[in-house]
PDB file of C-alpha atoms in Angstrom:
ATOM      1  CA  UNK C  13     -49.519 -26.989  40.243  1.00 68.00           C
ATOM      2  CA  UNK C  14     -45.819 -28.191  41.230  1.00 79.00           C
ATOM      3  CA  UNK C  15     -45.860 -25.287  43.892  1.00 83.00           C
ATOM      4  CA  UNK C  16     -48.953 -26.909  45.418  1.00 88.00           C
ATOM      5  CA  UNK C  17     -47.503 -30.274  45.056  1.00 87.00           C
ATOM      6  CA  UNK C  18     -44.257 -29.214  46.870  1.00 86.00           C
ATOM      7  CA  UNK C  19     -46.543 -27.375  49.513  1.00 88.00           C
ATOM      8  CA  UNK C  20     -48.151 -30.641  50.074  1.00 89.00           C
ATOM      9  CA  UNK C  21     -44.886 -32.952  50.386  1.00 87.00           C
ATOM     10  CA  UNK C  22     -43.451 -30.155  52.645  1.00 87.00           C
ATOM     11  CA  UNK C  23     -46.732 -30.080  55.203  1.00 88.00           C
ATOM     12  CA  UNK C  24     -46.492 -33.755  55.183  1.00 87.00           C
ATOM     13  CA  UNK C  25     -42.955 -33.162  56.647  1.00 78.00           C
ATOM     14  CA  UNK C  26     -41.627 -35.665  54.108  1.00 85.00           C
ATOM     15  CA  UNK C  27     -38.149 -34.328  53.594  1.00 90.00           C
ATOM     16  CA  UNK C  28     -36.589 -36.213  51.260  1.00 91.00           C
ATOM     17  CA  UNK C  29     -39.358 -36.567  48.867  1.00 91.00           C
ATOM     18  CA  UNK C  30     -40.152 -32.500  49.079  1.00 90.00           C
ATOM     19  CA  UNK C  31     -35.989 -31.914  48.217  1.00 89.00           C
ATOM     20  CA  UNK C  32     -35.938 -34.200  45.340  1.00 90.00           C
ATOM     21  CA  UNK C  33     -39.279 -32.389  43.962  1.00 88.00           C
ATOM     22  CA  UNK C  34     -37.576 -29.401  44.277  1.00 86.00           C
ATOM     23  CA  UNK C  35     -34.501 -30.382  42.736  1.00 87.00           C
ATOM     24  CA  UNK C  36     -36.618 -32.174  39.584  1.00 88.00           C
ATOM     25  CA  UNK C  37     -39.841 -31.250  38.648  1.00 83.00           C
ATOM     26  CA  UNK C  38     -38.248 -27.802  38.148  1.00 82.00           C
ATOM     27  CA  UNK C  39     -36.015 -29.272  35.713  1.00 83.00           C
ATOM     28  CA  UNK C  40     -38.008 -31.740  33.957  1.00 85.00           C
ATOM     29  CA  UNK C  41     -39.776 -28.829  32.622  1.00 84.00           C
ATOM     30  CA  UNK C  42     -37.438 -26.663  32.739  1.00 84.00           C
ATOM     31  CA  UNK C  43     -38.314 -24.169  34.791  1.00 85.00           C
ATOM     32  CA  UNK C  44     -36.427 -21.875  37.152  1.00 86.00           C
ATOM     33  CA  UNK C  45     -38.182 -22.465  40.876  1.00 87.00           C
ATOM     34  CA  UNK C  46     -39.916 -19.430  42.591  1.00 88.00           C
ATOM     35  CA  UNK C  47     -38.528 -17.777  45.823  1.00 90.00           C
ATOM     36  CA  UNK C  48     -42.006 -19.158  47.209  1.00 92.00           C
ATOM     37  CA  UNK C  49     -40.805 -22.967  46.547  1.00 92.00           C
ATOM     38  CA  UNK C  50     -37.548 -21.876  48.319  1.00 93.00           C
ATOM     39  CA  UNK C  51     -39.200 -21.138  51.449  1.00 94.00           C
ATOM     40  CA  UNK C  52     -41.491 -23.767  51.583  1.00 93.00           C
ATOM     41  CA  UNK C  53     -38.327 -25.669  51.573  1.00 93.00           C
ATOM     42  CA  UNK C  54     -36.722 -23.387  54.272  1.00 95.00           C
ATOM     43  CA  UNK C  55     -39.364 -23.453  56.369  1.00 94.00           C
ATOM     44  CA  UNK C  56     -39.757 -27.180  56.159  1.00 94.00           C
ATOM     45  CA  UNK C  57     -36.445 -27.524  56.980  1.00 95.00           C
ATOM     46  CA  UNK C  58     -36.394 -25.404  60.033  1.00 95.00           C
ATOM     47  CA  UNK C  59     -39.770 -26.316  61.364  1.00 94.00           C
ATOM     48  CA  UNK C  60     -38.084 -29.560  61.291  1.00 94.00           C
ATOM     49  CA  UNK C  61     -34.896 -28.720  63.159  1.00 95.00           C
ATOM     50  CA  UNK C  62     -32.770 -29.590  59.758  1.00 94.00           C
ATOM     51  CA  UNK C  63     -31.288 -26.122  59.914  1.00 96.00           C
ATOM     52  CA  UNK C  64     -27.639 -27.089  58.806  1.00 96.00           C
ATOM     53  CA  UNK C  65     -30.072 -28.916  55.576  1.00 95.00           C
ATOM     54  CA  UNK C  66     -31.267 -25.502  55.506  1.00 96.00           C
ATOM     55  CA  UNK C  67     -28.188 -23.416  55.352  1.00 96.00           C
ATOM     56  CA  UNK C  68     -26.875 -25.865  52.535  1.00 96.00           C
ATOM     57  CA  UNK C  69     -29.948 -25.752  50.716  1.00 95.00           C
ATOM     58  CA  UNK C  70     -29.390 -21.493  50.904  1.00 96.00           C
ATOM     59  CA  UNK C  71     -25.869 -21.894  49.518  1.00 96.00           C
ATOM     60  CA  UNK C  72     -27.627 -24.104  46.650  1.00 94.00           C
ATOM     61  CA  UNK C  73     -29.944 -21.782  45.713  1.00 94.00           C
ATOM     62  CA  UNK C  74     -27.172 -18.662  45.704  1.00 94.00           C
ATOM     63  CA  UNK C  75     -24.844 -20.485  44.117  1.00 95.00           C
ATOM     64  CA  UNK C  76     -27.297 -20.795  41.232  1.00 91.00           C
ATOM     65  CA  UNK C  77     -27.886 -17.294  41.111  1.00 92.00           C
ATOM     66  CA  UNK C  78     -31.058 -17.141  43.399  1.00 92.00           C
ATOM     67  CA  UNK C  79     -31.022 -15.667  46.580  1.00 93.00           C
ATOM     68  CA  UNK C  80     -33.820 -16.093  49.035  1.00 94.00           C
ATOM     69  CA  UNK C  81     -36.502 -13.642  49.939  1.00 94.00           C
ATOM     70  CA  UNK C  82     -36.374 -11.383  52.927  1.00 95.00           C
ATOM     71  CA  UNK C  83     -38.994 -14.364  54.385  1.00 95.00           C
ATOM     72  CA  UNK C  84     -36.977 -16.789  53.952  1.00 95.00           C
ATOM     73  CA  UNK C  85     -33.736 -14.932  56.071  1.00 96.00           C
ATOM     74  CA  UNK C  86     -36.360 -14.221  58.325  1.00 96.00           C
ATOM     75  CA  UNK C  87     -37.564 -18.170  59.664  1.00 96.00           C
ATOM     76  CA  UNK C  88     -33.738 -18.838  59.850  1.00 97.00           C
ATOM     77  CA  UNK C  89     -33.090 -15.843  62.118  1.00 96.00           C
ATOM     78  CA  UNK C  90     -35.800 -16.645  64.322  1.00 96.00           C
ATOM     79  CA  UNK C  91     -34.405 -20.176  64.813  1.00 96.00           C
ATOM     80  CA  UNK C  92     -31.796 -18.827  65.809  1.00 96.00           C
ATOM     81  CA  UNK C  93     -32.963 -16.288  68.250  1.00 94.00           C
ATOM     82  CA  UNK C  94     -35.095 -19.386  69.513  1.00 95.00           C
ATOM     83  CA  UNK C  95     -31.914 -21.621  70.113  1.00 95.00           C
ATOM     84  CA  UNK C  96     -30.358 -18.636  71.395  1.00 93.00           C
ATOM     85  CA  UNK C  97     -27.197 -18.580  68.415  1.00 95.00           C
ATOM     86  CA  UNK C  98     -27.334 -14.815  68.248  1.00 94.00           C
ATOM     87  CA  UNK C  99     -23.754 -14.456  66.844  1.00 94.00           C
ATOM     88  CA  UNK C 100     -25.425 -16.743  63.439  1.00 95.00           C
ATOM     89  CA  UNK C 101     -28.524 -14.811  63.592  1.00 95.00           C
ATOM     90  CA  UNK C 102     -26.456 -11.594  63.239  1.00 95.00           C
ATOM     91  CA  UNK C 103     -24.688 -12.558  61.169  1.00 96.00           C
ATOM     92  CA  UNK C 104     -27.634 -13.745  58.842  1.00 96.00           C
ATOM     93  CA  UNK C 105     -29.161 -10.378  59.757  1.00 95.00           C
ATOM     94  CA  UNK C 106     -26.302  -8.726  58.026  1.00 95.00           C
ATOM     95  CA  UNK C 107     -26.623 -11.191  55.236  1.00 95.00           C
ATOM     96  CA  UNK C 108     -29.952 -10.187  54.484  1.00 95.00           C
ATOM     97  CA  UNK C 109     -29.439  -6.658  55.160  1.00 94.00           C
ATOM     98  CA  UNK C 110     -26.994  -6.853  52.020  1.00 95.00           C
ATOM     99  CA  UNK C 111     -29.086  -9.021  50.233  1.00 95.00           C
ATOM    100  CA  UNK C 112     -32.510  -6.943  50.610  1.00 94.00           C
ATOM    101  CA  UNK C 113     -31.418  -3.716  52.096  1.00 93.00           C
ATOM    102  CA  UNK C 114     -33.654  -4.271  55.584  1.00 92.00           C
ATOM    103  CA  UNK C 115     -33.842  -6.967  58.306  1.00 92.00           C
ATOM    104  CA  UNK C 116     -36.741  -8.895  58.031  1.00 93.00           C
ATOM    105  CA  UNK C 117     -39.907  -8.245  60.035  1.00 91.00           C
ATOM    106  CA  UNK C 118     -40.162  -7.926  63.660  1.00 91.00           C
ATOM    107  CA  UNK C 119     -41.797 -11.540  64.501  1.00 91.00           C
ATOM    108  CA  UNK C 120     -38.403 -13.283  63.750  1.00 93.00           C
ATOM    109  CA  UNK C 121     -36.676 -10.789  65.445  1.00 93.00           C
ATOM    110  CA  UNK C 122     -38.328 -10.456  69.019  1.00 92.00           C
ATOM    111  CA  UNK C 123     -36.667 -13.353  70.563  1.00 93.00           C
ATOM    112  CA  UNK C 124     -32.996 -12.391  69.541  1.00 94.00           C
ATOM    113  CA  UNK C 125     -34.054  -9.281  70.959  1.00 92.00           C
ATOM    114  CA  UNK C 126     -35.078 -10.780  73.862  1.00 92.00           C
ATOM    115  CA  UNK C 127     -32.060 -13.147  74.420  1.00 93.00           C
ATOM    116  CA  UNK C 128     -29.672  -9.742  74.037  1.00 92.00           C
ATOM    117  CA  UNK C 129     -31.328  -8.089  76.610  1.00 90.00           C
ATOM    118  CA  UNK C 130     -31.216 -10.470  78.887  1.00 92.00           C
ATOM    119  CA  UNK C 131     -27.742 -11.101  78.451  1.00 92.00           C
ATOM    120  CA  UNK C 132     -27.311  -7.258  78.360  1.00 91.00           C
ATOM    121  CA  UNK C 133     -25.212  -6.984  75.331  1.00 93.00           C
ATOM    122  CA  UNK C 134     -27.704  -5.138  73.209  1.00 89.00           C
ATOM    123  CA  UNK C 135     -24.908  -2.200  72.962  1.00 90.00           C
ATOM    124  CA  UNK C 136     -21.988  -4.680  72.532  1.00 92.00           C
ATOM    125  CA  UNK C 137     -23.831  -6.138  69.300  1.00 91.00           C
ATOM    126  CA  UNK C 138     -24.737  -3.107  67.678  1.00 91.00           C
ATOM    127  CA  UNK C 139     -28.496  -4.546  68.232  1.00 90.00           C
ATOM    128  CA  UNK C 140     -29.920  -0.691  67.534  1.00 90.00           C
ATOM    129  CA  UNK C 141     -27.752  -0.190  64.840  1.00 91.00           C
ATOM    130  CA  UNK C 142     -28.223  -3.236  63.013  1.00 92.00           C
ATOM    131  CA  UNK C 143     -32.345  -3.797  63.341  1.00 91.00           C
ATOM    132  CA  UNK C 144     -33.970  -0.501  64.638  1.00 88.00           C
ATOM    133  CA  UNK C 145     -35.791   0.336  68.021  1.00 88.00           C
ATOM    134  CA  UNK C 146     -37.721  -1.883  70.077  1.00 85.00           C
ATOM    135  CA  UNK C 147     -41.294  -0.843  68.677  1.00 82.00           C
ATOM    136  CA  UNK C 148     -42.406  -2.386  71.541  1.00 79.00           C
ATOM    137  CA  UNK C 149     -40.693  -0.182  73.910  1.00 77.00           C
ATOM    138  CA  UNK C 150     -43.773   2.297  73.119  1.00 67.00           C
ATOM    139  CA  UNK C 151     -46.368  -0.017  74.299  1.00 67.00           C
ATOM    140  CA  UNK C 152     -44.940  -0.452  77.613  1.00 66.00           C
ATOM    141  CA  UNK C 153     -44.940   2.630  78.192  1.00 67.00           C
ATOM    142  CA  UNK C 154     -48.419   3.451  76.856  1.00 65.00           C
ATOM    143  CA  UNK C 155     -49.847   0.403  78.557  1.00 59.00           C
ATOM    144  CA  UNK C 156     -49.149   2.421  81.709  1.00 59.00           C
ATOM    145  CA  UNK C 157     -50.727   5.513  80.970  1.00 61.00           C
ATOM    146  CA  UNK C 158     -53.817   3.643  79.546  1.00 59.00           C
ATOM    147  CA  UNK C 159     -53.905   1.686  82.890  1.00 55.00           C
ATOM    148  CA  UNK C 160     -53.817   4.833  84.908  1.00 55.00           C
ATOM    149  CA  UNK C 161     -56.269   6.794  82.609  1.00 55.00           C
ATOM    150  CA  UNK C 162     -58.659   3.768  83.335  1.00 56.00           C
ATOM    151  CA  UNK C 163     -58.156   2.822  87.143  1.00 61.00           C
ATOM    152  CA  UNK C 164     -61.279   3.161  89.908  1.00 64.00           C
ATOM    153  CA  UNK C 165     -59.394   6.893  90.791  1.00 62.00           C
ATOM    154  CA  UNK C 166     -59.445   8.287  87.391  1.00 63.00           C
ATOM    155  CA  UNK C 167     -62.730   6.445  85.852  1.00 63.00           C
ATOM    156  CA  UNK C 168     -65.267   9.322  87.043  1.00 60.00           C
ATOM    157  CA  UNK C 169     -63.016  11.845  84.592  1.00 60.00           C
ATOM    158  CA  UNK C 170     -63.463   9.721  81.724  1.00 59.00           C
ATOM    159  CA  UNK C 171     -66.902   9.017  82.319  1.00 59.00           C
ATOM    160  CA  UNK C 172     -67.966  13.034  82.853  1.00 57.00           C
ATOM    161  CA  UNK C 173     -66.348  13.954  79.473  1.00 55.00           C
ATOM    162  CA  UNK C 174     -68.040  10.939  77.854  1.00 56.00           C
ATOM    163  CA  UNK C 175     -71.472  12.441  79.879  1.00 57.00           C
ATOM    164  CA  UNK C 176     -70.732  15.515  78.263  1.00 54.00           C
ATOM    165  CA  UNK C 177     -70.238  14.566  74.381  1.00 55.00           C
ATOM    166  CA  UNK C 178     -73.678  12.727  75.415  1.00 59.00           C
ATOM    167  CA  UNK C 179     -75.658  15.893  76.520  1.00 59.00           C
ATOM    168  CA  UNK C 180     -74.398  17.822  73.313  1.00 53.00           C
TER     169      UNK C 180
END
């Protein structure tokens, strides 16, 4: 119920009153909040452009003994990337590959990866290293072959072989 009640305060984009329900409800009844209630509160915070709110509200929560989940290192990252601060959002990638052993998923890392290529220091970064392969390195180069497998020039191969598995 107080996890739906924070949910609620943090859609409504009501900062204030969704940080001091965090801070207590929790301990009126004594209870130790989820890593779900910490991202809500991350996420609110960073939707909201708050994210120096956000990094204290992180060093709250660790110095408590909590760290966030891998989620929760992800949204910040991606702000990041967004606002193109890719020395912080290594340096929170490295954070969470401590924290969690892996970098977060591959939605809040696309635009970092993004703003390093363009600046070409993808090498200079350790970018490889660090977060993996491009996976979408494959699909650009698959895109191709599908759109030459499919063109006017190649279509009457595809369709005999289809004509065939008919006949059979």
């Amino acid at each position: 119920l107080m996890y739906s009640m924070l949910q609620v305060l943090a859609r409504s984009e009501n900062i204030e009153e969704a940080l001091a329900f965090h801070e207590e409800q929790y301990a009126l009844y004594d209870m130790k909040p989820s890593p779900d209630s910490d991202r809500t509160i991350i996420q609110m915070l960073v939707k909201a452009n708050e994210i120096t709110r956000a990094l204290d509200f992180k060093e709250s929560t660790e110095k408590r003994g909590r760290h966030l989940d891998i989620l929760s290192y992800g949204s910040i990252i991606e702000y990041f990337g967004n606002n193109n601060q890719i020395g912080s959002a290594l340096a929170m990638i490295k954070e969470c590959r401590k924290v969690h052993g892996s970098p977060p998923a591959e939605r809040s890392l696309e635009q970092l990866r993004i703003k390093c290529r363009q600046q070409g220091i993808e090498e200079t970064v350790g970018l490889v290293e660090l977060i993996g392969e491009d996976p979408r390195e494959w699909v650009k180069e698959g895109e191709h072959k599908y759109k030459r497998e499919y063109s006017k020039k190649n279509k009457h191969l595809v369709q005999m072989h289809h004509n065939l598995s008919v006949r059979i």
